[in-house]
Coordinates of N, CA, C and O in Angstrom, one line a residue:
X1 N 6.6 38.8 -3.1 CA 4.9 38.9 -1.6 C 4.1 38.3 -3.5 O 4.5 37.8 -3.2
X2 N 3.4 37.3 -1.1 CA 2.2 36.6 -2.2 C 0.9 36.8 -1.7 O 0.8 37.8 -0.2
X3 N 0.0 36.3 -2.8 CA -1.7 37.2 -2.7 C -2.4 35.8 -2.7 O -1.5 35.3 -3.8
X4 N -3.3 36.2 -2.2 CA -4.1 35.0 -2.2 C -5.5 36.1 -3.2 O -6.3 36.4 -2.0
X5 N -5.9 35.4 -4.5 CA -7.1 36.0 -4.5 C -7.9 35.0 -5.6 O -7.4 33.8 -5.7
X6 N -9.6 35.2 -5.2 CA -10.1 34.7 -5.7 C -10.3 34.7 -6.9 O -10.3 35.3 -7.8
X7 N -10.2 33.7 -7.7 CA -9.9 33.0 -9.4 C -11.3 33.0 -10.1 O -12.5 32.7 -9.6
X8 N -11.3 34.0 -11.4 CA -12.5 33.4 -11.8 C -11.6 32.0 -13.2 O -10.7 31.6 -13.1
X9 N -13.0 31.9 -14.1 CA -12.4 30.4 -15.2 C -11.3 31.0 -16.1 O -10.0 29.6 -16.8
X10 N -11.6 32.5 -16.5 CA -10.1 32.5 -17.1 C -8.6 32.0 -16.3 O -7.7 31.9 -17.6
X11 N -8.9 32.5 -15.3 CA -7.1 32.4 -14.4 C -7.2 31.1 -14.5 O -6.5 30.8 -14.9
X12 N -8.2 30.1 -14.4 CA -8.1 29.1 -14.9 C -7.4 28.6 -15.3 O -6.2 27.2 -15.9
X13 N -8.1 28.8 -16.8 CA -8.1 28.0 -18.2 C -6.5 28.2 -17.9 O -6.1 28.1 -19.3
X14 N -6.0 30.0 -18.4 CA -4.7 30.3 -18.7 C -3.6 30.0 -17.8 O -2.5 30.0 -18.1
X15 N -3.4 28.9 -17.4 CA -2.5 28.0 -16.2 C -1.8 27.3 -17.2 O -2.6 26.5 -17.5
X16 N -0.6 27.1 -17.1 CA 0.5 26.3 -18.0 C 0.8 25.6 -16.8 O 1.3 26.0 -16.3
X17 N 0.4 24.4 -16.5 CA 0.6 23.5 -15.8 C 2.2 23.5 -15.7 O 2.3 22.5 -15.9
X18 N 2.3 22.5 -14.4 CA 4.1 22.1 -13.7 C 3.8 20.7 -14.0 O 2.7 19.9 -14.1
X19 N 4.9 20.3 -15.0 CA 5.5 19.5 -15.0 C 4.9 17.6 -13.9 O 4.5 17.0 -14.1
X20 N 5.0 18.8 -12.1 CA 4.7 17.1 -11.7 C 3.3 17.2 -11.6 O 2.4 16.1 -11.3
X21 N 2.3 18.5 -12.4 CA 0.8 18.0 -12.5 C 0.1 17.7 -13.8 O -0.8 17.0 -13.9
X22 N 1.0 18.2 -14.6 CA 0.6 16.9 -16.1 C 1.0 15.7 -15.6 O 0.4 14.9 -16.2
X23 N 1.9 14.4 -14.9 CA 1.9 13.5 -14.2 C 1.0 13.2 -14.1 O 0.7 11.6 -13.8
X24 N 0.4 13.6 -12.8 CA -0.1 13.4 -11.9 C -1.8 13.5 -12.7 O -2.2 12.7 -12.5
X25 N -2.1 14.3 -13.3 CA -2.8 14.3 -14.4 C -3.1 12.6 -15.4 O -3.7 12.7 -15.2
X26 N -2.1 12.3 -16.2 CA -1.7 12.1 -16.3 C -2.1 10.2 -15.9 O -2.9 9.1 -16.8
X27 N -1.7 9.7 -15.4 CA -1.5 8.6 -14.4 C -3.2 9.4 -13.3 O -3.6 7.7 -13.6
X28 N -3.9 10.5 -14.1 CA -5.1 9.7 -13.5 C -6.3 9.8 -14.4 O -7.6 8.7 -14.3
X29 N -6.4 10.6 -15.4 CA -7.4 10.5 -16.1 C -6.4 9.9 -18.0 O -5.7 10.9 -17.8
X30 N -7.1 10.0 -18.3 CA -7.2 10.7 -20.4 C -7.4 11.6 -21.3 O -8.1 11.1 -22.1
X31 N -7.1 12.8 -19.8 CA -7.8 14.0 -20.7 C -6.1 15.0 -21.3 O -5.6 15.4 -19.8
X32 N -6.3 15.6 -22.3 CA -5.1 17.2 -22.0 C -5.7 17.8 -21.5 O -6.2 17.7 -20.3
X33 N -4.5 19.1 -20.6 CA -4.1 19.5 -20.1 C -5.4 20.8 -19.7 O -5.8 21.0 -19.1
X34 N -5.6 21.1 -21.2 CA -7.3 21.8 -21.5 C -7.8 21.8 -20.8 O -9.0 22.1 -20.1
X35 N -8.1 19.8 -21.1 CA -10.1 19.5 -20.9 C -10.0 19.2 -18.9 O -10.8 19.7 -18.8
X36 N -9.0 19.3 -18.5 CA -8.1 19.1 -17.0 C -8.8 20.8 -16.3 O -9.4 20.8 -16.0
X37 N -8.3 21.5 -16.7 CA -8.0 23.0 -16.6 C -9.8 23.0 -16.6 O -10.8 23.9 -15.5
X38 N -10.2 23.0 -18.0 CA -12.1 23.1 -18.3 C -12.6 22.2 -17.1 O -13.8 23.2 -16.2
X39 N -12.5 21.1 -17.2 CA -13.1 20.5 -15.7 C -13.5 21.0 -14.0 O -14.0 21.0 -13.2
X40 N -11.2 21.7 -13.7 CA -11.4 22.3 -13.3 C -12.3 23.0 -12.8 O -12.6 23.5 -12.3
X41 N -12.4 24.3 -13.9 CA -12.6 25.8 -13.6 C -14.3 25.3 -13.4 O -14.6 26.1 -13.3
X42 N -15.0 24.4 -14.3 CA -16.5 24.0 -13.9 C -16.9 23.9 -12.8 O -18.2 23.5 -12.4
X43 N -16.0 22.6 -12.0 CA -16.7 21.6 -10.9 C -16.5 21.9 -9.3 O -17.1 22.2 -8.6
X44 N -15.1 23.1 -9.6 CA -15.1 23.0 -7.6 C -16.3 24.8 -7.6 O -16.5 25.5 -8.0
X45 N -15.9 24.5 -6.4 CA -17.3 25.8 -5.9 C -16.1 26.6 -5.4 O -17.5 27.8 -5.1
X46 N -15.3 26.9 -5.3 CA -14.9 27.8 -5.0 C -13.2 27.7 -5.6 O -12.3 26.2 -4.9
X47 N -12.7 29.0 -6.3 CA -11.4 28.5 -6.4 C -10.8 29.8 -6.3 O -10.8 30.4 -6.0
X48 N -9.1 29.8 -6.3 CA -7.9 30.7 -5.4 C -7.2 30.6 -5.8 O -6.3 29.3 -7.1
X49 N -6.5 31.8 -6.7 CA -5.2 31.8 -7.8 C -4.2 32.2 -6.4 O -4.3 33.7 -5.7
X50 N -3.2 32.1 -6.9 CA -1.6 32.1 -5.6 C -0.6 33.4 -6.9 O -0.5 32.6 -7.9
X51 N -0.6 34.2 -6.6 CA 0.3 34.7 -7.2 C 1.6 35.0 -6.6 O 1.3 35.8 -5.1
X52 N 3.0 35.1 -6.9 CA 3.7 35.2 -6.1 C 4.9 36.4 -7.2 O 4.8 36.5 -8.0
X53 N 4.9 37.4 -6.2 CA 5.3 38.6 -7.1 C 4.3 39.6 -8.3 O 5.0 39.9 -9.3
X54 N 3.4 39.1 -8.2 CA 1.9 39.1 -8.5 C 1.7 38.5 -10.7 O 1.0 38.6 -11.1
X55 N 2.7 37.6 -10.1 CA 2.1 36.0 -11.3 C 1.8 34.8 -11.0 O 2.6 34.8 -9.4
X56 N 0.6 34.5 -11.7 CA 0.1 33.4 -10.8 C 1.2 32.3 -11.2 O 1.5 31.8 -11.1
X57 N 1.2 31.8 -9.4 CA 2.3 30.9 -9.2 C 1.1 29.4 -9.1 O 1.6 28.4 -9.3
X58 N 0.2 29.2 -8.7 CA -0.9 28.0 -8.7 C -2.2 28.0 -8.7 O -2.9 29.7 -8.4
X59 N -3.6 27.8 -8.8 CA -4.5 27.7 -8.4 C -4.7 26.5 -7.3 O -4.7 25.5 -7.4
X60 N -5.5 27.1 -6.4 CA -6.6 26.1 -5.5 C -8.2 26.0 -5.9 O -8.4 27.0 -5.3
X61 N -8.9 24.4 -6.1 CA -9.7 24.8 -5.7 C -10.5 23.9 -4.2 O -9.7 22.5 -4.1
X62 N -11.6 23.9 -4.3 CA -12.4 23.7 -3.4 C -13.7 22.7 -3.9 O -14.6 23.2 -4.6
X63 N -13.7 21.4 -3.7 CA -15.6 21.0 -4.3 C -15.9 20.0 -3.4 O -15.1 18.4 -3.4
X64 N -16.5 20.1 -2.1 CA -17.0 18.8 -1.5 C -15.9 19.2 -0.4 O -16.2 17.8 0.0
X65 N -15.5 19.6 0.2 CA -14.3 18.8 0.8 C -12.5 18.9 0.4 O -12.4 18.1 0.8
X66 N -13.0 18.2 -1.5 CA -12.2 17.7 -2.0 C -10.7 18.9 -2.6 O -11.3 20.1 -2.8
X67 N -9.5 18.7 -2.3 CA -8.7 20.8 -2.3 C -8.1 19.8 -4.0 O -7.3 18.6 -3.6
X68 N -8.2 20.7 -4.4 CA -6.3 20.4 -5.6 C -6.2 22.2 -5.5 O -6.2 22.6 -5.6
X69 N -4.2 21.4 -6.6 CA -4.0 22.1 -5.9 C -2.9 22.2 -7.1 O -3.0 20.5 -7.5
X70 N -3.0 23.4 -7.9 CA -2.4 23.0 -9.2 C -1.0 24.0 -9.4 O -1.1 25.4 -9.5
X71 N 0.3 23.6 -9.9 CA 0.8 25.0 -9.9 C 1.7 25.3 -11.2 O 1.3 24.3 -12.4
X72 N 2.0 26.3 -11.7 CA 2.4 26.6 -12.6 C 3.5 26.0 -13.1 O 4.5 25.9 -12.6
X73 N 3.7 26.4 -14.3 CA 5.5 25.8 -15.7 C 5.5 26.0 -14.8 O 7.0 25.1 -14.7
X74 N 6.4 27.2 -14.7 CA 7.4 27.9 -14.1 C 8.5 27.7 -12.6 O 9.3 28.3 -11.9
X75 N 7.5 27.4 -11.8 CA 7.2 27.2 -10.2 C 8.9 26.5 -9.9 O 8.0 24.9 -10.3
X76 N 9.6 26.2 -9.6 CA 10.8 25.8 -9.5 C 11.2 25.9 -7.6 O 11.0 24.4 -6.7
X77 N 10.8 26.6 -6.7 CA 10.1 26.7 -4.9 C 9.5 27.9 -4.7 O 9.3 28.1 -5.3
X78 N 9.3 27.3 -4.0 CA 7.7 27.8 -2.8 C 8.8 28.9 -1.9 O 9.2 28.4 -0.9
X79 N 8.4 30.4 -1.5 CA 9.1 30.6 -0.5 C 7.4 30.4 0.9 O 7.0 30.0 0.5
X80 N 8.3 30.6 1.6 CA 7.2 30.3 2.3 C 6.2 30.8 3.1 O 5.7 30.0 3.3
X81 N 6.7 31.8 2.5 CA 5.2 32.9 2.6 C 4.3 32.6 2.0 O 3.1 32.6 2.4
X82 N 4.5 32.0 1.0 CA 3.4 30.9 0.4 C 2.6 29.8 0.8 O 1.2 29.9 1.1
X83 N 3.6 28.9 2.1 CA 2.6 28.4 2.8 C 2.2 28.4 3.9 O 1.0 28.9 3.9
X84 N 2.8 29.9 4.2 CA 2.4 30.8 5.2 C 0.6 31.2 4.7 O -0.3 30.7 5.5
X85 N 0.6 31.7 4.1 CA -0.8 32.2 3.2 C -1.8 31.1 2.9 O -3.1 30.9 3.0
X86 N -1.3 30.0 2.2 CA -2.1 29.1 1.9 C -2.6 28.4 3.9 O -3.7 27.8 3.0
X87 N -1.8 28.3 4.6 CA -2.6 28.2 5.9 C -3.8 29.2 6.4 O -4.9 28.7 6.3
X88 N -3.6 30.2 5.3 CA -5.0 30.5 6.2 C -5.9 30.6 5.4 O -6.9 30.9 5.7
X89 N -5.7 30.7 4.6 CA -6.8 30.2 3.7 C -7.1 28.9 3.9 O -8.7 28.7 4.1
X90 N -6.5 28.0 4.0 CA -7.0 26.5 4.6 C -8.5 26.6 6.0 O -9.1 25.9 6.5
X91 N -7.3 27.5 6.6 CA -8.4 27.9 7.6 C -9.6 28.4 7.4 O -10.8 28.2 8.3
X92 N -9.9 29.3 6.2 CA -10.7 29.7 6.4 C -11.6 28.8 5.3 O -13.1 28.8 5.7
X93 N -11.4 27.9 4.9 CA -11.8 27.0 4.1 C -12.5 25.8 5.6 O -13.8 25.0 5.1
X94 N -12.0 25.8 6.5 CA -12.4 25.5 7.1 C -13.6 25.3 8.1 O -14.4 24.2 8.5
X95 N -13.8 26.7 8.3 CA -15.0 26.8 8.3 C -16.6 26.5 7.5 O -17.3 26.8 8.1
X96 N -16.1 26.2 6.0 CA -17.5 25.4 5.7 C -17.5 24.2 4.7 O -18.6 24.3 4.3
X97 N -16.1 23.8 5.1 CA -16.0 22.6 4.6 C -15.2 21.8 6.0 O -14.1 21.5 6.1
X98 N -16.1 21.3 6.9 CA -15.1 20.2 8.1 C -14.1 19.1 8.1 O -13.3 19.7 9.1
X99 N -14.5 18.8 6.8 CA -13.2 17.9 6.3 C -12.9 18.1 5.1 O -13.3 18.3 4.2
X100 N -11.1 18.3 5.0 CA -10.7 19.0 3.6 C -9.8 17.5 3.7 O -9.1 17.2 3.8
X101 N -9.8 17.5 1.8 CA -8.9 16.3 1.3 C -8.6 15.7 -0.3 O -9.3 17.2 -0.8
X102 N -8.3 15.3 -0.1 CA -8.0 14.8 -1.4 C -6.8 14.0 -2.2 O -6.4 13.4 -0.9
X103 N -6.5 13.5 -2.9 CA -5.3 12.8 -3.3 C -4.5 13.5 -4.4 O -4.2 14.1 -4.9
X104 N -3.0 13.3 -3.7 CA -2.2 13.9 -4.4 C -1.0 12.4 -5.2 O -0.9 11.5 -4.0
X105 N -1.2 12.8 -6.5 CA -0.5 11.6 -6.5 C 0.8 11.1 -6.3 O 2.4 12.5 -5.7
X106 N 1.4 10.0 -6.1 CA 2.9 10.3 -5.2 C 4.2 10.8 -5.8 O 4.9 11.1 -5.2
X107 N 4.4 11.0 -7.0 CA 5.7 12.1 -7.6 C 5.7 13.2 -8.1 O 6.9 14.4 -8.0
X108 N 4.2 13.6 -7.4 CA 4.2 15.1 -6.8 C 4.3 15.6 -5.9 O 3.9 16.1 -5.2
X109 N 5.5 16.0 -5.4 CA 6.3 16.6 -4.3 C 6.3 17.6 -3.8 O 6.0 18.1 -2.5
X110 N 5.9 18.6 -5.2 CA 5.7 19.9 -4.8 C 3.6 19.7 -4.1 O 4.3 20.6 -2.8
X111 N 2.8 19.0 -4.5 CA 1.5 19.4 -3.6 C 1.7 18.6 -1.9 O 1.0 18.9 -1.2
X112 N 2.8 17.3 -2.1 CA 2.7 16.6 -1.4 C 3.1 17.8 0.5 O 3.1 17.1 1.2
X113 N 4.2 18.2 -1.0 CA 5.0 19.2 0.3 C 4.1 20.1 1.4 O 3.8 20.6 2.7
X114 N 2.9 20.2 -0.2 CA 2.4 22.2 0.9 C 1.3 21.0 1.8 O 0.9 21.2 3.2
X115 N 0.7 19.8 1.0 CA 0.3 19.1 2.3 C 0.9 19.3 3.7 O 0.4 18.8 5.0
X116 N 1.9 18.5 4.0 CA 2.9 18.3 5.1 C 2.9 19.6 5.6 O 2.7 19.1 7.0
X117 N 3.3 20.7 5.5 CA 3.4 21.9 6.1 C 2.3 22.9 6.5 O 1.6 22.7 7.8
X118 N 1.3 22.4 5.6 CA -0.5 22.3 6.4 C -0.4 22.3 7.9 O -2.5 21.8 8.2
X119 N -0.5 20.1 7.0 CA -1.0 20.1 9.2 C -1.5 18.9 8.5 O -2.2 18.2 9.1
X120 N -1.7 18.9 7.2 CA -2.9 17.4 6.7 C -2.1 16.2 7.2 O -1.3 15.5 7.0
X121 N -3.1 14.2 7.2 CA -2.6 13.2 7.6 C -2.4 13.1 6.0 O -3.6 13.3 4.9
X122 N -1.5 12.3 5.8 CA -0.8 11.4 4.0 C -1.4 10.2 4.7 O -0.3 10.0 5.7
X123 N -1.4 9.5 3.8 CA -1.3 8.0 3.8 C -1.0 8.0 2.9 O -0.1 8.4 2.6
X124 N 0.1 6.1 3.7 CA 0.8 5.4 2.9 C 0.6 5.4 0.6 O -1.5 5.0 1.2
X125 N 0.8 5.5 -0.5 CA 0.5 5.4 -1.7 C -0.5 4.3 -1.2 O 0.3 2.9 -1.3
X126 N -1.6 4.5 -2.2 CA -2.0 3.3 -2.6 C -2.8 3.4 -3.7 O -3.1 4.7 -4.3
X127 N -3.7 2.3 -4.7 CA -3.5 2.2 -5.8 C -4.8 3.6 -5.6 O -5.7 3.0 -5.1
X128 N -4.8 4.2 -6.3 CA -6.2 4.8 -7.1 C -6.5 4.9 -8.4 O -5.2 5.7 -9.4
X129 N -8.1 6.0 -8.3 CA -8.6 6.4 -10.3 C -8.2 5.0 -10.6 O -8.2 3.8 -10.0
X130 N -9.1 5.7 -12.0 CA -9.3 4.3 -13.2 C -8.1 3.8 -13.5 O -7.8 2.4 -13.7
X131 N -6.8 4.4 -13.5 CA -5.9 4.0 -14.1 C -4.8 2.9 -12.8 O -4.2 2.6 -13.0
X132 N -5.7 3.2 -11.2 CA -5.2 2.4 -10.4 C -2.8 2.9 -10.1 O -2.7 2.2 -10.0
X133 N -2.6 3.9 -10.1 CA -1.3 4.4 -10.3 C -2.4 5.1 -8.6 O -2.5 4.5 -7.9
X134 N -0.4 5.1 -8.1 CA -0.2 4.9 -6.9 C 0.0 7.0 -5.9 O 0.0 8.0 -7.1
X135 N -1.5 7.1 -5.0 CA -1.7 8.1 -4.6 C -1.7 8.3 -3.5 O -1.8 7.4 -2.7
X136 N -1.4 9.1 -3.0 CA -1.3 9.5 -1.6 C -3.0 10.0 -1.0 O -3.2 11.3 -1.6
X137 N -3.8 9.4 0.0 CA -4.6 10.2 -0.3 C -4.1 11.2 0.7 O -3.9 11.1 2.3
X138 N -4.3 12.9 1.8 CA -4.8 14.2 2.3 C -5.6 14.4 2.6 O -6.5 14.4 2.5
X139 N -5.7 14.3 4.0 CA -7.4 15.0 4.8 C -6.8 15.6 6.3 O -5.4 14.9 7.0
X140 N -7.6 15.9 6.4 CA -8.1 16.7 7.8 C -9.0 15.8 8.5 O -10.0 15.1 7.8
X141 N -8.9 15.8 9.6 CA -10.1 15.5 10.6 C -10.8 16.2 11.0 O -10.7 17.6 11.4
X142 N -12.0 15.9 11.3 CA -13.5 16.6 12.0 C -12.3 17.3 13.2 O -13.1 18.7 13.3
X143 N -12.0 17.0 14.2 CA -11.9 17.4 15.4 C -10.3 17.7 15.7 O -10.5 19.3 16.5
X144 N -10.3 18.0 14.1 CA -8.3 19.0 13.4 C -8.5 19.8 13.5 O -9.8 20.3 12.3
X145 N -8.0 21.6 13.9 CA -7.7 22.5 13.2 C -6.4 22.6 12.6 O -5.2 21.6 13.2
X146 N -6.1 22.8 11.4 CA -4.9 23.2 10.4 C -4.0 24.3 11.3 O -4.2 24.7 12.0
X147 N -2.6 23.9 12.1 CA -1.4 24.8 13.1 C -1.6 26.0 12.3 O -1.3 26.6 11.1

């Protein structure tokens, strides 16, 4: 069963990042995992915790339309119900943020799969951030709805 709930700072801080997210963080900034989670918890306007059978699988945050998704280290596969529930949340977010998007590290296949399923447009990977590693920009257009 998939549940998506509003998360608090402690839910974010207690997440152990998936190796794909750890790699993504290293490609972007020189901060340790806990510092990244603290920064995330302190800067997002809205944050949600996705639970699979009652256990935290990821946190999803939004700040000024920029979407961040961080998976738990134990996640190897995601059920279709995760993607369907995510679609519901993204459609709700679209009511408050006409444009949603962000950047996904080119090797973060979990997040790329999520963005594709939800109908985000995904640009080819380009150098991004202070380290100029390859990231895909993903986004919705102002006039489009996530299917």
